[in-house]
Coordinates of N, CA, C and O in Angstrom, one line a residue:
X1 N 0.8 -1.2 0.0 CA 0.0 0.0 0.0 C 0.9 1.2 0.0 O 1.9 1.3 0.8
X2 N 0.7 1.9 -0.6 CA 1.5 3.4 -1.0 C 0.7 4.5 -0.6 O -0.5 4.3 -0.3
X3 N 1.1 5.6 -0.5 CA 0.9 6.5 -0.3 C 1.4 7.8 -0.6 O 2.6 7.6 -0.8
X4 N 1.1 9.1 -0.8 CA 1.8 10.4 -1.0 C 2.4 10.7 0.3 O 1.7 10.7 1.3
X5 N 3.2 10.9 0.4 CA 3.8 12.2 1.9 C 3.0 13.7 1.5 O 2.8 14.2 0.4
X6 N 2.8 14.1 2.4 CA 2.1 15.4 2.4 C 2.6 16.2 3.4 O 1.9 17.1 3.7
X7 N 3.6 16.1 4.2 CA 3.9 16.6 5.3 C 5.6 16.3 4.9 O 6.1 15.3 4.5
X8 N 6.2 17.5 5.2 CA 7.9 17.7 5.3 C 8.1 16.8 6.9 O 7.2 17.2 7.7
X9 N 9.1 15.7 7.4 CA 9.2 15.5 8.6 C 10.5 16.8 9.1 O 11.4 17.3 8.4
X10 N 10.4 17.2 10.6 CA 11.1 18.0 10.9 C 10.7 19.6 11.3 O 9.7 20.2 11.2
X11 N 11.9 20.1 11.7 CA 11.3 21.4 11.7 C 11.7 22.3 11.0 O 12.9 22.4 11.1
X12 N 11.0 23.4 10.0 CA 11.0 23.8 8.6 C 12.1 25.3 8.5 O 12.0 26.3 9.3
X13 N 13.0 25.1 7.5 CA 13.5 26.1 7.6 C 13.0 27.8 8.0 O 11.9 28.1 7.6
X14 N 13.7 28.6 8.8 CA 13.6 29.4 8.7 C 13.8 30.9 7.8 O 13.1 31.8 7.6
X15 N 15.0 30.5 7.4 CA 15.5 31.3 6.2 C 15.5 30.6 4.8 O 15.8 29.5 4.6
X16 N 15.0 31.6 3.6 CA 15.4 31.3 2.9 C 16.3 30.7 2.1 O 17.4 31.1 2.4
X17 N 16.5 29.7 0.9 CA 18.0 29.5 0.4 C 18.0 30.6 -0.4 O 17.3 31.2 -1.2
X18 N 19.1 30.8 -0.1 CA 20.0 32.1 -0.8 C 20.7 31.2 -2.2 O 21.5 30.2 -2.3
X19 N 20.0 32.1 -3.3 CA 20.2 31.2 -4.9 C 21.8 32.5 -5.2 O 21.4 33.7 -5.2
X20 N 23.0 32.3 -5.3 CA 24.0 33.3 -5.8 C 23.8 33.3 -7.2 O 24.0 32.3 -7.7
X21 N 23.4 34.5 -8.0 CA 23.4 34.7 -9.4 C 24.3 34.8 -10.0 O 24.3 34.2 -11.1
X22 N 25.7 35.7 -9.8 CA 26.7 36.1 -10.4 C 27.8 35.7 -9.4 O 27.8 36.0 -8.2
X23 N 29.1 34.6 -10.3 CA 30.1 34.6 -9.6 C 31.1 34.2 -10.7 O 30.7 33.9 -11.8
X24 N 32.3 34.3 -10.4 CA 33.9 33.6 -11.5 C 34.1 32.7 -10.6 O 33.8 32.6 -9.4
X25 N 34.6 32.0 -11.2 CA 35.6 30.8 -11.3 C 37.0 30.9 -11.8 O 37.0 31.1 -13.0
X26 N 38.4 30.8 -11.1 CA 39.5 31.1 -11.7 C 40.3 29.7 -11.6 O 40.2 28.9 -10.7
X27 N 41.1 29.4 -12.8 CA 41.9 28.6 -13.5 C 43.3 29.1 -13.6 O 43.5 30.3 -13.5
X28 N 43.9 28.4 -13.9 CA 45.4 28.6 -13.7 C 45.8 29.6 -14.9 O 46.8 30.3 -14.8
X29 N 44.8 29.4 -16.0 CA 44.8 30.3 -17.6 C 43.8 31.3 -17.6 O 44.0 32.4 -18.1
X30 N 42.9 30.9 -17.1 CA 41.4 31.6 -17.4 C 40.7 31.9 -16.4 O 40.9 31.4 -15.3
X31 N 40.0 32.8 -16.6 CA 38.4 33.5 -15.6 C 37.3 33.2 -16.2 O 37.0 33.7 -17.3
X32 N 36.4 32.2 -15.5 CA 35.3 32.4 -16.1 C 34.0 32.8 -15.7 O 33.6 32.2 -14.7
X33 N 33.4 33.6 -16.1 CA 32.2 34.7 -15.3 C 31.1 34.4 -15.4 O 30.8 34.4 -16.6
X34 N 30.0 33.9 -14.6 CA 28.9 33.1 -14.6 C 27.8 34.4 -14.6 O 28.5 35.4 -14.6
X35 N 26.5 34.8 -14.7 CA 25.6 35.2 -14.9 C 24.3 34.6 -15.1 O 23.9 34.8 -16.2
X36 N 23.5 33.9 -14.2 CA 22.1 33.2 -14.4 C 20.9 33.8 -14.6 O 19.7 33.3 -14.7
X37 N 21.4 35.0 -14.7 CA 20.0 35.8 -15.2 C 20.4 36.2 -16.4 O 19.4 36.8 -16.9
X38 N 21.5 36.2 -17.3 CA 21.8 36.2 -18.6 C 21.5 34.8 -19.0 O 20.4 34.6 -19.5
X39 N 22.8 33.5 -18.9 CA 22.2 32.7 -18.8 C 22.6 31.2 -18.5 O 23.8 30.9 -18.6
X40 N 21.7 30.2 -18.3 CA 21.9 29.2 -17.4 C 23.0 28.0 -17.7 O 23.5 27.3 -16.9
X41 N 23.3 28.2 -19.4 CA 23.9 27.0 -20.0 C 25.2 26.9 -19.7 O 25.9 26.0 -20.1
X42 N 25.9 28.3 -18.8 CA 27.3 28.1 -19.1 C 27.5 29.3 -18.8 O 26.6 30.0 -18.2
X43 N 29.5 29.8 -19.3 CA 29.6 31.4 -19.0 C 29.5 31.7 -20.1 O 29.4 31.0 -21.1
X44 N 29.2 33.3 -19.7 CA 29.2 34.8 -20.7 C 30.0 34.7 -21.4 O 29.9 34.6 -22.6
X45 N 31.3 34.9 -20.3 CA 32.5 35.3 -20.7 C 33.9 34.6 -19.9 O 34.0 34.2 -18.7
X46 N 34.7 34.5 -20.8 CA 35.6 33.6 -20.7 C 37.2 34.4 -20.5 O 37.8 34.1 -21.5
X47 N 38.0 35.2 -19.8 CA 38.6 36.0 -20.0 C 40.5 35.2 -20.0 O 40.9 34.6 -19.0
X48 N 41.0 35.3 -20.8 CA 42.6 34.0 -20.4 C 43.6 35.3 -20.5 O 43.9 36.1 -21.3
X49 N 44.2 34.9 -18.9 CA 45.2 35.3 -18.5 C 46.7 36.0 -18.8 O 47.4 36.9 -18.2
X50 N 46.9 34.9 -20.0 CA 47.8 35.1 -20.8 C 48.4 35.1 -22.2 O 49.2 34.1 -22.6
X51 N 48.1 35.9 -23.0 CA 47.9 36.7 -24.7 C 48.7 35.8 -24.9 O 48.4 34.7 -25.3
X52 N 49.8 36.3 -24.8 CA 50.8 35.8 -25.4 C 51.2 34.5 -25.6 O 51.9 34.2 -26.6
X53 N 50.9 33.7 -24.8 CA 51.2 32.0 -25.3 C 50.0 31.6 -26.4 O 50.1 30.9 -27.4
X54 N 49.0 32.1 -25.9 CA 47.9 31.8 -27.3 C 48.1 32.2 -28.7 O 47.6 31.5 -29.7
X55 N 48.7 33.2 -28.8 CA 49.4 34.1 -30.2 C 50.6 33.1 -30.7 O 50.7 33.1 -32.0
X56 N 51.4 32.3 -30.0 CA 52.6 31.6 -30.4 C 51.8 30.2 -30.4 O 52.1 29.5 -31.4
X57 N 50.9 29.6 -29.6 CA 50.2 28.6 -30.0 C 49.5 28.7 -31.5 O 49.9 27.9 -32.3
X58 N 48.5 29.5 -31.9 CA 47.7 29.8 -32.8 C 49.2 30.0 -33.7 O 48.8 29.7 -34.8
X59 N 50.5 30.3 -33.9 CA 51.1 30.7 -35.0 C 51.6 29.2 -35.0 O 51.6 28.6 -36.1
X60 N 52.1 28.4 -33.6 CA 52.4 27.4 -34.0 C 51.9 26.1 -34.7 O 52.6 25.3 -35.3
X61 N 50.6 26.1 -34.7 CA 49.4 25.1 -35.3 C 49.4 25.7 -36.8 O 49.6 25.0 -37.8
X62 N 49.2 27.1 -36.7 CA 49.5 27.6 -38.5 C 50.5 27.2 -39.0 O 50.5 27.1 -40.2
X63 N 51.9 26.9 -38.2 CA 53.1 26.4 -39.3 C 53.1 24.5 -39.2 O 53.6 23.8 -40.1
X64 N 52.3 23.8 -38.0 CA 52.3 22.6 -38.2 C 51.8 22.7 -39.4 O 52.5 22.5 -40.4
X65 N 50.0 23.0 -39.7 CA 49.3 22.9 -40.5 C 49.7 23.4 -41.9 O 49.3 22.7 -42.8
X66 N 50.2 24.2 -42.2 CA 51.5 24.6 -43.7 C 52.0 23.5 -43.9 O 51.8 22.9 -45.0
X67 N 52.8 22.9 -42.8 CA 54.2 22.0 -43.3 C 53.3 20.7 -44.1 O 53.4 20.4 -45.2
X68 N 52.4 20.1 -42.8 CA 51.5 19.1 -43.1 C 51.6 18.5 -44.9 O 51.6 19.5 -45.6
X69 N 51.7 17.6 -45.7 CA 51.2 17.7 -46.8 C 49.6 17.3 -47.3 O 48.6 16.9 -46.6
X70 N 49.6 17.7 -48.3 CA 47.8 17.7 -48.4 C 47.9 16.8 -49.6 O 48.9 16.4 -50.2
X71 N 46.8 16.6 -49.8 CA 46.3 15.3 -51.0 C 45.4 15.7 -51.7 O 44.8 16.7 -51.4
X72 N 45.2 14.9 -52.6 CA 44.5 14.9 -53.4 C 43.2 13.3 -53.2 O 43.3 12.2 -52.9
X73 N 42.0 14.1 -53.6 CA 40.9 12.5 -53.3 C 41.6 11.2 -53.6 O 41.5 10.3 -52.9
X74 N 42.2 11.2 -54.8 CA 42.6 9.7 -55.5 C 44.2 9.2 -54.3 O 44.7 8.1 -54.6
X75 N 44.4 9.7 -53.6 CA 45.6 9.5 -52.6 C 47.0 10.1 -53.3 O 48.0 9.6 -52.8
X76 N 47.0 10.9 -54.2 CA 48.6 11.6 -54.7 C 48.5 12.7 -53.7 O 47.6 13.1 -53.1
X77 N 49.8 13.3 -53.8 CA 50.0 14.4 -52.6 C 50.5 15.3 -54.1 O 51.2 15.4 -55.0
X78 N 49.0 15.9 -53.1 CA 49.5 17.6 -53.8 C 50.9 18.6 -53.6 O 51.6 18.6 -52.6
X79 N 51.1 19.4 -54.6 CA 52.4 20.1 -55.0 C 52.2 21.2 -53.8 O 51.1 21.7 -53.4
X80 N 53.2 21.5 -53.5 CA 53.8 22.8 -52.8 C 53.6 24.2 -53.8 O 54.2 24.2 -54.8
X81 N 53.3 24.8 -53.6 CA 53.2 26.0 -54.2 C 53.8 27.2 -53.9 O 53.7 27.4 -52.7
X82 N 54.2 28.2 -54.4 CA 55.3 29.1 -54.2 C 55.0 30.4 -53.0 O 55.7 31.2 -52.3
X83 N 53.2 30.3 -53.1 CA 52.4 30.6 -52.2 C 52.2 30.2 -51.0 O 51.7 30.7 -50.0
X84 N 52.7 28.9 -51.2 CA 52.4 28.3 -49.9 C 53.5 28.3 -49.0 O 53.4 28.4 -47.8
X85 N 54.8 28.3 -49.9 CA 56.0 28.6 -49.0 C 56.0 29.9 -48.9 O 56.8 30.1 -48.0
X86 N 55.5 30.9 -49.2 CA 55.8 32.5 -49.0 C 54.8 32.0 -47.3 O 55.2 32.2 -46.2
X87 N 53.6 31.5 -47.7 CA 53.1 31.7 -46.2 C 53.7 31.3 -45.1 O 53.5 31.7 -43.9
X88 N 55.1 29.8 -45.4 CA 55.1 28.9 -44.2 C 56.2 30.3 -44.2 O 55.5 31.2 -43.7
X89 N 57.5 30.7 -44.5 CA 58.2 31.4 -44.4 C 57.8 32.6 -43.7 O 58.3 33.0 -42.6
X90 N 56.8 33.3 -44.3 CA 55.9 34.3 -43.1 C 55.5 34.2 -41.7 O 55.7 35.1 -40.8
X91 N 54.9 32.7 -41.5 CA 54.7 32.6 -40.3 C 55.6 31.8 -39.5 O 55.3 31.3 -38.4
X92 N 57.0 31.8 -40.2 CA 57.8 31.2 -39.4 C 58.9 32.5 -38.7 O 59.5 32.3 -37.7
X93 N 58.9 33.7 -39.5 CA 59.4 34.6 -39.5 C 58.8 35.3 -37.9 O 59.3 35.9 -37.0
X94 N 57.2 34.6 -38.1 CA 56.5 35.9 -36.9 C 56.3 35.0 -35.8 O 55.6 35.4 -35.0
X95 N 56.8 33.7 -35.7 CA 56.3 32.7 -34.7 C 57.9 32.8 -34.3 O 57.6 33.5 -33.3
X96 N 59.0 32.8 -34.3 CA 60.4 33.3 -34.1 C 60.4 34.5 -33.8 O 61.3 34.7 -33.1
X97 N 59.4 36.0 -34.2 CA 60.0 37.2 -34.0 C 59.2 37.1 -32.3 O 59.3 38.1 -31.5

């Protein structure tokens, strides 16, 4: 035999829960800024610490991805092009400066 509960056992809070809407969270790279009245799925804003390794990352992935060779559908590897070395040479120039 079952039944509903209809009664809390105990004796019932007095205060309110206190819901905090706005707070960060810090990471060893990043700040991240919460807002639940903007919204619930996640942060706003994401703020990282430090520019400059992200700038030499992002240049470093652009010169892996240069060197990389590329293909063609039928499996031959595509030619290098004179453009393509002006780019890797560009970004090797500013991932070094």
């Amino acid at each position: 035999m079952s039944y509903k509960r209809t009664e809390n056992r105990g004796r019932p809070s007095e205060k309110p829960a206190v819901v905090i809407k706005k707070f960060t969270r810090e990471y060893d790279d990043s700040i991240w800024h919460y807002d639940l009245d903007k919204t619930d799925k996640g942060p706003y804003l994401v703020e990282f610490t430090d520019p400059t390794y992200d700038k030499l990352e992002k240049l470093y992935d652009k010169l892996e991805r240069l060197n990389k060779p590329k293909y063609h559908e039928n499996g031959r590897k595509k030619r290098t092009t004179k453009t393509d070395k002006v780019k890797m040479e560009t970004t090797k120039r500013a991932y070094w400066r």
